[in-house]
Short mmCIF file of C-alpha atoms in Angstrom, two decimals:
data_model
loop_
_atom_site.label_atom_id
_atom_site.label_comp_id
_atom_site.label_asym_id
_atom_site.label_seq_id
_atom_site.Cartn_x
_atom_site.Cartn_y
_atom_site.Cartn_z
CA MET A 1 33.43 35.16 -8.99
CA ASN A 2 36.86 35.88 -7.50
CA LYS A 3 37.65 34.17 -4.21
CA SER A 4 40.40 36.63 -3.31
CA LEU A 5 40.97 40.30 -3.92
CA GLU A 6 44.20 42.30 -3.97
CA ILE A 7 43.82 45.40 -1.81
CA PHE A 8 46.14 48.22 -2.90
CA ASP A 9 46.28 51.02 -0.35
CA SER A 10 47.32 54.50 -1.50
CA THR A 11 46.84 56.40 1.77
CA LEU A 12 50.45 57.57 1.80
CA ARG A 13 50.31 58.95 -1.73
CA ASP A 14 46.77 59.57 -2.95
CA GLY A 15 45.51 60.06 0.60
CA SER A 16 48.15 62.64 1.43
CA GLN A 17 46.75 64.80 -1.37
CA GLY A 18 43.60 65.31 0.70
CA GLU A 19 42.99 68.75 2.17
CA GLY A 20 44.40 69.04 5.69
CA ILE A 21 46.38 65.78 5.47
CA SER A 22 50.15 65.93 5.99
CA PHE A 23 52.32 62.98 6.98
CA SER A 24 55.83 63.15 8.38
CA VAL A 25 58.22 60.30 7.59
CA GLU A 26 57.52 58.82 11.04
CA ASP A 27 53.78 59.13 10.40
CA LYS A 28 54.18 57.25 7.15
CA LEU A 29 56.18 54.49 8.83
CA ALA A 30 53.41 54.18 11.43
CA VAL A 31 50.81 53.83 8.66
CA VAL A 32 52.91 51.19 6.91
CA ARG A 33 53.17 49.16 10.12
CA LEU A 34 49.45 49.49 10.81
CA LEU A 35 48.35 48.41 7.32
CA ASP A 36 50.87 45.58 7.24
CA GLU A 37 49.63 44.30 10.60
CA LEU A 38 46.08 44.32 9.23
CA GLY A 39 47.20 42.23 6.26
CA ILE A 40 46.93 44.71 3.37
CA PRO A 41 48.77 43.10 0.39
CA TYR A 42 50.05 46.27 -1.33
CA ILE A 43 50.97 49.64 0.18
CA GLU A 44 51.79 52.46 -2.23
CA ALA A 45 54.42 54.38 -0.30
CA GLY A 46 54.69 57.43 -2.55
CA ASN A 47 56.45 58.90 -5.54
CA PRO A 48 60.23 58.82 -4.90
CA GLY A 49 60.84 61.17 -7.80
CA SER A 50 58.51 63.90 -6.56
CA ASN A 51 60.03 64.89 -3.21
CA PRO A 52 62.87 63.96 -0.81
CA LYS A 53 60.43 62.92 1.94
CA ASP A 54 59.08 60.04 -0.15
CA MET A 55 62.57 58.83 -1.04
CA GLU A 56 63.55 58.98 2.63
CA LEU A 57 60.58 56.77 3.45
CA PHE A 58 61.78 54.09 1.05
CA ARG A 59 65.16 54.13 2.78
CA GLU A 60 63.67 54.03 6.29
CA VAL A 61 60.95 51.47 5.66
CA GLU A 62 63.44 48.60 5.90
CA ARG A 63 63.14 49.04 9.67
CA CYS A 64 59.51 47.90 9.53
CA LYS A 65 60.22 44.23 8.65
CA LEU A 66 56.88 43.76 6.88
CA LYS A 67 54.96 40.52 7.39
CA HIS A 68 52.12 40.79 4.89
CA ALA A 69 52.50 43.85 2.70
CA THR A 70 54.54 44.52 -0.42
CA LEU A 71 55.69 48.12 -0.72
CA VAL A 72 55.02 49.85 -4.06
CA ALA A 73 56.81 52.84 -5.62
CA PHE A 74 54.62 55.12 -7.73
CA GLY A 75 55.51 57.26 -10.73
CA SER A 76 54.61 58.21 -14.27
CA THR A 77 55.55 57.00 -17.71
CA ARG A 78 58.57 58.58 -19.35
CA ARG A 79 58.36 62.12 -20.60
CA LYS A 80 57.67 62.69 -24.29
CA GLY A 81 60.62 62.82 -26.64
CA ILE A 82 63.22 61.01 -24.48
CA ARG A 83 64.26 57.40 -23.95
CA ALA A 84 62.91 55.53 -20.92
CA GLU A 85 66.39 54.93 -19.49
CA GLU A 86 67.02 58.69 -19.54
CA ASP A 87 63.89 59.58 -17.56
CA LYS A 88 64.60 60.74 -14.00
CA SER A 89 61.19 59.68 -12.69
CA LEU A 90 61.55 56.10 -13.93
CA ASN A 91 65.07 55.83 -12.56
CA SER A 92 63.93 57.12 -9.17
CA LEU A 93 61.52 54.17 -9.07
CA LEU A 94 64.50 51.86 -9.48
CA GLU A 95 66.36 53.69 -6.71
CA ALA A 96 63.43 53.16 -4.35
CA GLY A 97 64.32 49.47 -4.30
CA THR A 98 60.78 48.04 -4.27
CA SER A 99 59.91 44.84 -6.11
CA VAL A 100 56.71 46.41 -7.48
CA CYS A 101 56.30 49.70 -9.36
CA CYS A 102 53.01 51.32 -10.28
CA ILE A 103 53.14 53.87 -13.10
CA PHE A 104 50.34 55.93 -14.55
CA GLY A 105 49.82 56.99 -18.13
CA LYS A 106 47.20 58.76 -20.20
CA SER A 107 44.33 56.75 -21.66
CA TRP A 108 42.11 59.70 -22.63
CA ASP A 109 43.05 61.22 -25.98
CA LEU A 110 42.04 64.70 -24.76
CA HIS A 111 44.78 64.58 -22.12
CA VAL A 112 47.35 63.40 -24.63
CA THR A 113 46.77 66.18 -27.16
CA GLU A 114 45.74 69.06 -24.87
CA ILE A 115 47.58 68.38 -21.59
CA LEU A 116 50.73 66.50 -22.65
CA GLY A 117 50.83 68.17 -26.05
CA THR A 118 51.95 65.09 -27.96
CA THR A 119 50.60 62.58 -30.45
CA LEU A 120 48.50 59.52 -29.65
CA GLU A 121 51.21 57.28 -31.10
CA GLU A 122 53.92 58.84 -28.92
CA ASN A 123 51.76 58.40 -25.84
CA LEU A 124 51.38 54.69 -26.58
CA ASN A 125 55.15 54.43 -27.01
CA MET A 126 55.64 56.22 -23.66
CA ILE A 127 53.45 53.62 -21.94
CA ARG A 128 54.94 50.57 -23.69
CA GLU A 129 58.58 51.60 -23.30
CA SER A 130 58.24 52.71 -19.68
CA VAL A 131 56.70 49.42 -18.60
CA ALA A 132 59.25 47.45 -20.62
CA TYR A 133 62.16 49.40 -19.07
CA LEU A 134 61.07 48.71 -15.51
CA LYS A 135 60.31 45.10 -16.42
CA SER A 136 63.82 44.71 -17.87
CA LYS A 137 65.19 45.75 -14.48
CA GLY A 138 63.36 42.93 -12.75
CA LYS A 139 60.39 44.94 -11.50
CA ARG A 140 56.77 43.82 -11.34
CA VAL A 141 54.74 46.58 -12.97
CA PHE A 142 51.17 47.75 -12.41
CA PHE A 143 49.84 50.24 -14.94
CA ASP A 144 47.28 52.83 -13.82
CA ALA A 145 45.29 53.92 -16.87
CA GLU A 146 44.53 57.49 -15.83
CA HIS A 147 41.08 58.84 -16.82
CA PHE A 148 40.28 55.47 -18.36
CA PHE A 149 36.47 55.66 -18.17
CA ASP A 150 36.30 59.22 -19.52
CA GLY A 151 38.74 58.17 -22.22
CA TYR A 152 36.71 55.08 -23.11
CA ARG A 153 33.53 57.16 -23.33
CA HIS A 154 35.14 59.60 -25.81
CA ASN A 155 37.45 57.27 -27.76
CA PRO A 156 37.10 53.59 -26.79
CA GLN A 157 39.66 52.38 -29.31
CA PHE A 158 42.45 54.61 -27.96
CA ALA A 159 41.63 53.77 -24.34
CA MET A 160 41.94 50.07 -25.14
CA ASP A 161 45.12 50.73 -27.13
CA ALA A 162 46.64 52.35 -24.04
CA LEU A 163 45.98 49.18 -22.04
CA ALA A 164 47.34 47.06 -24.88
CA ALA A 165 50.56 49.09 -24.90
CA ALA A 166 51.03 48.40 -21.18
CA VAL A 167 50.36 44.68 -21.68
CA GLU A 168 52.83 44.57 -24.59
CA GLY A 169 55.43 46.19 -22.34
CA GLY A 170 54.96 43.47 -19.73
CA ALA A 171 52.52 44.92 -17.18
CA GLU A 172 51.28 42.40 -14.65
CA THR A 173 48.10 44.36 -13.86
CA VAL A 174 46.21 47.09 -15.71
CA VAL A 175 44.19 49.35 -13.42
CA LEU A 176 41.17 51.25 -14.71
CA CYS A 177 41.03 54.69 -13.10
CA ASP A 178 37.92 56.81 -12.69
CA THR A 179 40.19 59.76 -12.03
CA ASN A 180 37.49 62.43 -12.16
CA GLY A 181 35.13 60.34 -10.03
CA GLY A 182 32.16 60.98 -12.28
CA CYS A 183 31.38 57.47 -13.54
CA PHE A 184 28.38 55.52 -12.22
CA PRO A 185 28.68 51.87 -11.12
CA GLU A 186 26.67 50.47 -14.04
CA GLU A 187 29.09 51.97 -16.57
CA ILE A 188 32.12 50.91 -14.55
CA LYS A 189 30.82 47.34 -14.40
CA GLU A 190 30.14 47.10 -18.13
CA VAL A 191 33.44 48.64 -19.24
CA THR A 192 35.43 46.54 -16.74
CA ARG A 193 33.76 43.40 -18.09
CA LEU A 194 34.85 44.34 -21.61
CA VAL A 195 38.44 44.90 -20.46
CA VAL A 196 38.55 41.58 -18.60
CA GLU A 197 37.37 39.81 -21.72
CA ARG A 198 39.83 41.70 -23.95
CA PHE A 199 42.93 41.05 -21.78
CA PRO A 200 42.56 37.61 -20.16
CA GLU A 201 46.35 37.28 -19.84
CA VAL A 202 46.70 40.03 -17.20
CA LYS A 203 44.97 41.07 -13.99
CA VAL A 204 42.53 43.97 -14.06
CA GLY A 205 42.21 46.45 -11.22
CA ILE A 206 39.96 49.39 -10.35
CA HIS A 207 40.79 52.84 -8.90
CA CYS A 208 37.76 55.05 -8.15
CA HIS A 209 37.56 58.59 -6.86
CA ASN A 210 34.51 59.68 -4.90
CA ASP A 211 33.42 62.89 -6.62
CA SER A 212 29.96 61.44 -7.30
CA GLY A 213 29.74 59.68 -3.94
CA VAL A 214 29.88 56.20 -5.50
CA ALA A 215 33.57 55.22 -5.28
CA VAL A 216 32.88 52.16 -3.14
CA ALA A 217 29.87 51.16 -5.23
CA GLY A 218 31.91 51.56 -8.41
CA SER A 219 34.72 49.45 -6.96
CA MET A 220 32.31 46.67 -5.96
CA ALA A 221 30.73 46.78 -9.42
CA ALA A 222 34.15 46.34 -11.02
CA VAL A 223 34.86 43.36 -8.75
CA GLU A 224 31.58 41.79 -9.86
CA ALA A 225 32.77 42.27 -13.45
CA GLY A 226 36.05 40.48 -12.79
CA ALA A 227 38.48 43.04 -11.37
CA VAL A 228 40.90 41.36 -8.96
CA GLN A 229 42.61 44.43 -7.50
CA VAL A 230 40.98 47.41 -5.78
CA GLN A 231 42.96 50.59 -5.20
CA GLY A 232 41.90 53.25 -2.72
CA THR A 233 42.72 54.67 0.70
CA TYR A 234 41.90 52.94 3.96
CA LEU A 235 39.63 55.72 5.26
CA GLY A 236 38.64 57.10 1.87
CA PHE A 237 40.32 60.48 2.17
CA GLY A 238 42.27 61.92 -0.73
CA GLU A 239 42.25 64.65 -3.33
CA ARG A 240 38.97 66.58 -3.74
CA CYS A 241 36.19 64.27 -2.44
CA GLY A 242 38.52 61.39 -1.75
CA ASN A 243 38.94 57.81 -2.93
CA ALA A 244 37.20 54.49 -2.49
CA ASN A 245 37.16 53.73 1.25
CA LEU A 246 39.05 50.45 1.58
CA SER A 247 37.77 49.72 5.09
CA THR A 248 34.30 49.55 3.52
CA VAL A 249 35.49 47.65 0.44
CA ILE A 250 37.21 45.02 2.58
CA ALA A 251 34.15 44.48 4.77
CA ASN A 252 31.78 44.40 1.80
CA ALA A 253 33.87 41.93 -0.16
CA GLN A 254 34.86 39.64 2.69
CA ILE A 255 31.58 39.58 4.64
CA LYS A 256 28.98 40.05 1.91
CA MET A 257 30.63 38.50 -1.14
CA GLY A 258 32.84 35.81 0.40
CA ILE A 259 35.98 37.25 -1.26
CA GLN A 260 39.04 37.25 0.97
CA CYS A 261 40.93 40.55 1.16
CA ILE A 262 42.88 40.19 4.42
CA PRO A 263 43.49 37.20 6.72
CA GLU A 264 40.14 36.15 8.17
CA GLU A 265 41.39 36.46 11.74
CA ASN A 266 42.26 40.13 11.09
CA LEU A 267 38.77 41.17 9.96
CA SER A 268 37.76 42.05 13.52
CA GLY A 269 40.67 44.52 13.58
CA ILE A 270 39.45 46.84 10.83
CA THR A 271 37.69 49.21 13.25
CA GLN A 272 40.72 49.56 15.50
CA ALA A 273 42.93 50.09 12.45
CA ALA A 274 40.59 52.86 11.26
CA ARG A 275 40.80 54.66 14.60
CA GLU A 276 44.57 54.38 14.77
CA LEU A 277 45.04 55.60 11.21
CA ALA A 278 42.72 58.56 11.85
CA GLU A 279 44.84 59.41 14.87
CA VAL A 280 48.06 59.34 12.82
CA ALA A 281 46.41 61.50 10.13
CA ASN A 282 45.24 63.93 12.84
CA MET A 283 41.66 63.71 11.63
CA GLN A 284 38.38 62.71 13.23
CA LEU A 285 36.96 59.45 11.90
CA PRO A 286 33.44 60.37 10.70
CA ASN A 287 30.86 58.70 12.94
CA THR A 288 28.83 57.59 9.95
CA THR A 289 31.66 55.67 8.25
CA PRO A 290 30.23 52.23 7.36
CA TYR A 291 31.32 49.34 9.56
CA VAL A 292 34.00 51.24 11.51
CA GLY A 293 32.33 54.54 12.50
CA ALA A 294 31.03 55.19 16.01
CA SER A 295 27.46 55.45 14.65
CA ALA A 296 27.65 52.38 12.41
CA PHE A 297 25.81 50.28 15.03
CA ALA A 298 24.20 53.06 17.07
CA HIS A 299 20.45 52.93 17.74
CA LYS A 300 18.33 55.82 18.96
CA ALA A 301 14.67 55.20 18.13
CA GLY A 302 12.94 53.09 20.78
CA MET A 303 11.46 50.74 18.20
CA HIS A 304 14.86 50.16 16.60
CA ALA A 305 16.58 49.57 19.93
CA ASP A 306 13.87 47.17 21.04
CA GLY A 307 14.07 45.30 17.75
CA VAL A 308 17.85 44.91 17.94
CA LEU A 309 17.63 43.61 21.49
CA LYS A 310 15.13 40.99 20.41
CA ASN A 311 16.92 40.03 17.18
CA SER A 312 19.97 42.02 16.08
CA CYS A 313 19.47 41.34 12.37
CA SER A 314 16.20 43.29 12.49
CA PHE A 315 18.13 46.58 12.29
CA GLU A 316 21.78 45.54 11.70
CA HIS A 317 23.08 44.16 8.43
CA VAL A 318 26.07 42.49 10.14
CA SER A 319 27.13 41.90 13.73
CA PRO A 320 29.41 44.68 15.03
CA ASP A 321 31.70 42.05 16.58
CA VAL A 322 32.68 40.81 13.12
CA VAL A 323 34.46 44.10 12.35
CA GLY A 324 35.58 44.87 15.91
CA ASN A 325 33.00 47.60 16.46
CA GLU A 326 30.35 47.74 19.18
CA ARG A 327 26.63 48.24 19.43
CA ARG A 328 25.51 51.49 21.07
CA PHE A 329 22.13 52.59 22.34
CA LEU A 330 21.89 56.35 22.26
CA MET A 331 20.31 57.80 25.36
CA SER A 332 17.55 60.28 24.49
CA GLU A 333 13.86 60.91 24.86
CA GLN A 334 13.29 58.56 21.93
CA THR A 335 15.11 55.64 23.53
CA GLY A 336 13.03 52.88 25.09
CA ARG A 337 13.36 51.72 28.69
CA THR A 338 14.68 48.34 27.56
CA ALA A 339 17.64 49.94 25.78
CA VAL A 340 18.49 52.04 28.85
CA LEU A 341 18.43 48.91 30.97
CA ARG A 342 20.70 47.10 28.53
CA ARG A 343 23.25 49.91 28.79
CA ILE A 344 23.11 49.74 32.59
CA HIS A 345 23.46 45.95 32.53
CA LYS A 346 26.71 46.28 30.55
CA LEU A 347 28.18 47.83 33.70
CA CYS A 348 26.20 45.88 36.29
CA PRO A 349 24.82 42.68 34.77
CA GLY A 350 23.35 41.42 38.06
CA LEU A 351 20.74 44.17 38.53
CA ASP A 352 17.06 43.33 38.23
CA ARG A 353 15.03 45.61 35.95
CA ASP A 354 12.65 46.42 38.82
CA SER A 355 15.34 47.01 41.42
CA LEU A 356 15.59 50.22 43.43
CA GLU A 357 19.01 50.94 41.87
CA ILE A 358 17.58 50.86 38.35
CA ARG A 359 14.74 53.22 39.30
CA CYS A 360 17.21 55.61 40.94
CA ILE A 361 19.42 55.66 37.84
CA ILE A 362 16.52 56.33 35.50
CA ASP A 363 15.17 59.07 37.77
CA ARG A 364 18.61 60.67 37.87
CA LEU A 365 18.92 60.56 34.08
CA LYS A 366 15.51 62.17 33.67
CA GLN A 367 16.41 64.91 36.12
CA MET A 368 19.67 65.64 34.29
CA GLU A 369 17.88 65.75 30.93
CA MET A 370 15.51 68.35 32.40
CA GLU A 371 18.57 70.40 33.34
CA GLY A 372 19.77 70.31 29.74
CA TYR A 373 21.95 67.19 29.66
CA GLN A 374 21.71 64.95 26.64
CA PHE A 375 23.43 61.57 26.60
CA GLU A 376 22.65 60.64 23.00
CA GLY A 377 26.18 61.41 21.90
CA ALA A 378 27.90 61.27 25.28
CA ASP A 379 28.22 57.60 26.21
CA ALA A 380 31.19 58.23 28.50
CA SER A 381 29.26 60.67 30.70
CA PHE A 382 26.31 58.27 30.77
CA ASP A 383 28.56 55.49 32.06
CA LEU A 384 29.92 57.79 34.75
CA VAL A 385 26.41 58.73 35.90
CA VAL A 386 25.53 55.05 36.27
CA ARG A 387 28.72 54.35 38.21
CA LYS A 388 28.03 57.26 40.57
CA GLU A 389 24.45 56.19 41.26
CA LEU A 390 25.64 52.64 42.00
CA HIS A 391 28.42 53.94 44.27
CA ARG A 392 31.00 52.34 41.96
CA TYR A 393 32.83 55.53 41.18
CA SER A 394 35.88 56.88 42.94
CA PRO A 395 37.19 60.22 41.61
CA SER A 396 40.79 60.17 40.41
CA PHE A 397 41.32 63.81 41.45
CA GLU A 398 39.59 66.62 43.29
CA LEU A 399 39.36 70.23 42.10
CA VAL A 400 40.42 72.79 44.68
CA SER A 401 40.16 75.86 42.45
CA TYR A 402 40.83 77.24 39.00
CA LYS A 403 41.24 80.72 37.57
CA ILE A 404 41.06 81.87 33.96
CA LEU A 405 42.68 85.03 32.58
CA ASP A 406 41.51 85.84 29.07
CA GLU A 407 43.31 88.56 27.14
CA GLN A 408 43.83 89.72 23.59
CA PRO A 409 47.50 90.09 22.57
CA VAL A 410 48.36 93.47 21.07
CA ASP A 411 49.71 91.95 17.88
CA ASP A 412 46.82 89.43 17.65
CA THR A 413 49.23 86.50 17.74
CA GLY A 414 50.15 83.91 20.34
CA ASN A 415 48.02 82.48 23.15
CA SER A 416 45.02 84.45 24.32
CA ALA A 417 44.24 82.81 27.68
CA THR A 418 46.01 81.59 30.81
CA ALA A 419 44.60 79.06 33.28
CA THR A 420 45.81 78.34 36.80
CA ILE A 421 44.48 75.20 38.43
CA LYS A 422 44.83 73.59 41.83
CA ILE A 423 43.87 69.92 42.32
CA ARG A 424 44.35 67.23 44.95
CA VAL A 425 45.22 63.60 44.23
CA ASN A 426 45.36 61.14 47.13
CA GLY A 427 45.90 64.01 49.54
CA GLN A 428 48.69 65.56 47.49
CA LEU A 429 48.23 69.09 46.18
CA SER A 430 49.23 69.95 42.62
CA ILE A 431 49.23 73.45 41.15
CA SER A 432 49.75 74.18 37.47
CA ALA A 433 49.41 77.05 35.02
CA ALA A 434 49.25 76.94 31.23
CA GLU A 435 48.54 79.13 28.24
CA GLY A 436 46.16 78.24 25.44
CA ASP A 437 44.25 79.42 22.41
CA GLY A 438 41.21 80.39 24.43
CA PRO A 439 40.11 79.63 28.00
CA VAL A 440 39.02 76.02 27.43
CA HIS A 441 42.28 75.10 25.71
CA ALA A 442 44.26 76.75 28.53
CA LEU A 443 42.19 74.89 31.14
CA ASP A 444 42.74 71.58 29.35
CA GLN A 445 46.50 72.18 29.18
CA ALA A 446 46.72 73.21 32.85
CA LEU A 447 44.76 70.17 34.02
CA ARG A 448 46.92 67.81 31.97
CA GLU A 449 50.06 69.35 33.46
CA ALA A 450 48.70 69.08 37.00
CA LEU A 451 47.75 65.41 36.53
CA ALA A 452 50.85 64.35 34.58
CA GLN A 453 52.93 63.44 37.66
CA PHE A 454 50.15 61.17 38.93
CA TYR A 455 48.80 59.75 35.66
CA PRO A 456 51.47 59.86 32.93
CA ARG A 457 49.34 57.76 30.57
CA LEU A 458 47.09 60.79 30.04
CA GLU A 459 49.75 62.11 27.67
CA LYS A 460 48.35 59.80 25.00
CA SER A 461 44.87 61.32 25.11
CA ARG A 462 43.78 64.51 23.39
CA LEU A 463 40.65 66.47 22.51
CA ILE A 464 39.54 66.09 18.91
CA ASP A 465 36.21 67.94 18.96
CA TYR A 466 34.51 70.65 21.02
CA LYS A 467 30.90 71.74 20.56
CA VAL A 468 28.78 74.34 22.38
CA ARG A 469 25.00 74.33 22.12
CA VAL A 470 22.85 77.18 23.51
CA MET A 471 19.81 75.58 25.16
CA ASP A 472 17.44 78.57 25.09
CA SER A 473 18.44 81.41 22.81
CA GLY A 474 15.72 83.58 24.35
CA ASP A 475 17.88 84.02 27.45
CA ALA A 476 20.63 85.55 25.28
CA THR A 477 23.99 85.61 27.05
CA ALA A 478 22.44 84.21 30.26
CA ALA A 479 21.33 81.03 28.49
CA VAL A 480 22.27 77.56 29.70
CA VAL A 481 24.78 75.91 27.36
CA ARG A 482 25.61 72.28 26.68
CA VAL A 483 29.24 71.44 25.90
CA LEU A 484 30.26 68.19 24.19
CA ILE A 485 33.92 67.17 24.19
CA THR A 486 35.21 64.25 22.11
CA SER A 487 38.58 62.75 23.04
CA THR A 488 40.80 59.92 21.89
CA ASP A 489 43.87 58.04 23.02
CA GLY A 490 44.49 56.54 19.59
CA LYS A 491 42.62 53.36 20.46
CA ARG A 492 39.33 54.56 21.92
CA VAL A 493 37.13 57.53 21.11
CA TRP A 494 34.70 58.85 23.73
CA THR A 495 32.43 61.86 24.23
CA THR A 496 31.43 63.63 27.44
CA VAL A 497 28.93 66.38 28.23
CA GLY A 498 28.68 69.30 30.64
CA VAL A 499 25.80 71.76 31.21
CA SER A 500 25.82 75.16 32.90
CA ALA A 501 24.87 78.81 32.40
CA ASP A 502 28.64 79.43 32.50
CA VAL A 503 30.32 78.07 29.37
CA ILE A 504 33.63 77.65 31.21
CA ARG A 505 31.91 75.68 33.96
CA ALA A 506 30.13 73.50 31.38
CA SER A 507 33.43 72.91 29.60
CA TRP A 508 35.11 72.01 32.88
CA LEU A 509 32.41 69.41 33.70
CA ALA A 510 32.81 67.78 30.28
CA LEU A 511 36.59 67.95 30.58
CA VAL A 512 36.64 66.26 34.00
CA ASP A 513 34.38 63.47 32.73
CA SER A 514 36.71 62.96 29.78
CA PHE A 515 39.78 62.51 31.99
CA GLU A 516 37.93 60.37 34.53
CA TYR A 517 36.56 58.07 31.84
CA LYS A 518 40.00 57.58 30.32
CA LEU A 519 41.53 56.75 33.72
CA ILE A 520 38.74 54.31 34.58
CA CYS A 521 39.07 52.50 31.24
CA ASP A 522 42.83 52.22 31.65
CA ARG A 523 42.45 50.93 35.19
CA GLU A 524 39.88 48.30 34.20
CA ALA A 525 41.95 47.24 31.20
CA LYS A 526 44.90 46.54 33.51
CA ASP A 527 42.69 44.60 35.92
#
């Protein structure tokens, strides 16, 4: 089995095709730096022939001074009926100035005859001549065989001929693409094995889409069959249902299979890299993402929590420390006393389980749960409750008053709410007003503005999720509501909770906890 694996990240090209994903040039440079720091060998920076933004990136990326990664320019084979040297797309790859080019070509006869509208022979010439042209210009060439597995299923001879044409042209690596994402791992493994045996003189790679939910499994199956390069996106997002999630592939290969993907000392950084990349992409990292998600090592059931505390491998397949994540015990009615105590001991390790302080904390938590609080998904608020009960909490600001004006603009555009807030910090009064898309947004903006002069580092934090839960629908509009707010500063992600019969009041309580938690973490990090 392979002892090393080439990771080829396509976040900036394939990932940017995902719904809701849009990168500026500066965003793309930030992603390049992040992936390079992690130790990703290949970063596909985009298609310089498709838009000016991608070409600008290739010009600007020289500022990054990469330490680990090789930048790759992506494009297609030449168009039908012209010479390779006359093709604008191929020449734009040369202009990008990268040492490696990755070009895709058709390996499914259906696409050749019905999509390209040309002959099978011409398609093979397009592949062979395009690779040879780039090779003649001193470029290393990877060939992505688009729709390879569908093509092999319908016409195995032509699919193999497409790979042979790329090899004849001088391709260093041929990459088998499950472009439609409909191939199961068993088929991917068997076909990859056949390709590895057929072309021992070149490297074989795999590129899986996730339309059947098995992109990672398919990638791992291909590696077992001899593939030495895995293409995907670091967080798995991309066109339609996305691509193989490389953060999962890296952890699977390096931890479970003993195949090195990134420098060993960087493995503990994959969780932090995932959070930072999600921040740049302006998306929320799904809690259930393997290895790097907030719920990857979260335990709720009392039996599970007790088992992990006694022996972590009883309910964890790897230690969270290995990937830079952390174990969490979710506070709920299903959580055992031992798990609650362990959470408290993280803040105050010297407390005895039978101490008065511990009993007071547990009694306070029970009382709050009766009022409608739930700390299962609000670790930050839980920590603040513990600090308050132990008299280890000093508020960073004091609310004097706030006022919300909610209105509907005549033309149904623009901001719909205004918030005025008055706070006191170390005896100094600060008054601020702000507009927002709704009362909570306006309140958030006003509070940030009021605190900015005292705590400028709050500028880096932002809300990324807001949920309202009605506790008893029988009370209709008078019902108590629970508000959960999730925030991030690009490095940490935390959730806070507020409960009240007034949704604005509940939102305010969760909002205050969010700011207080951020300021406490920053203060302790400096200490």
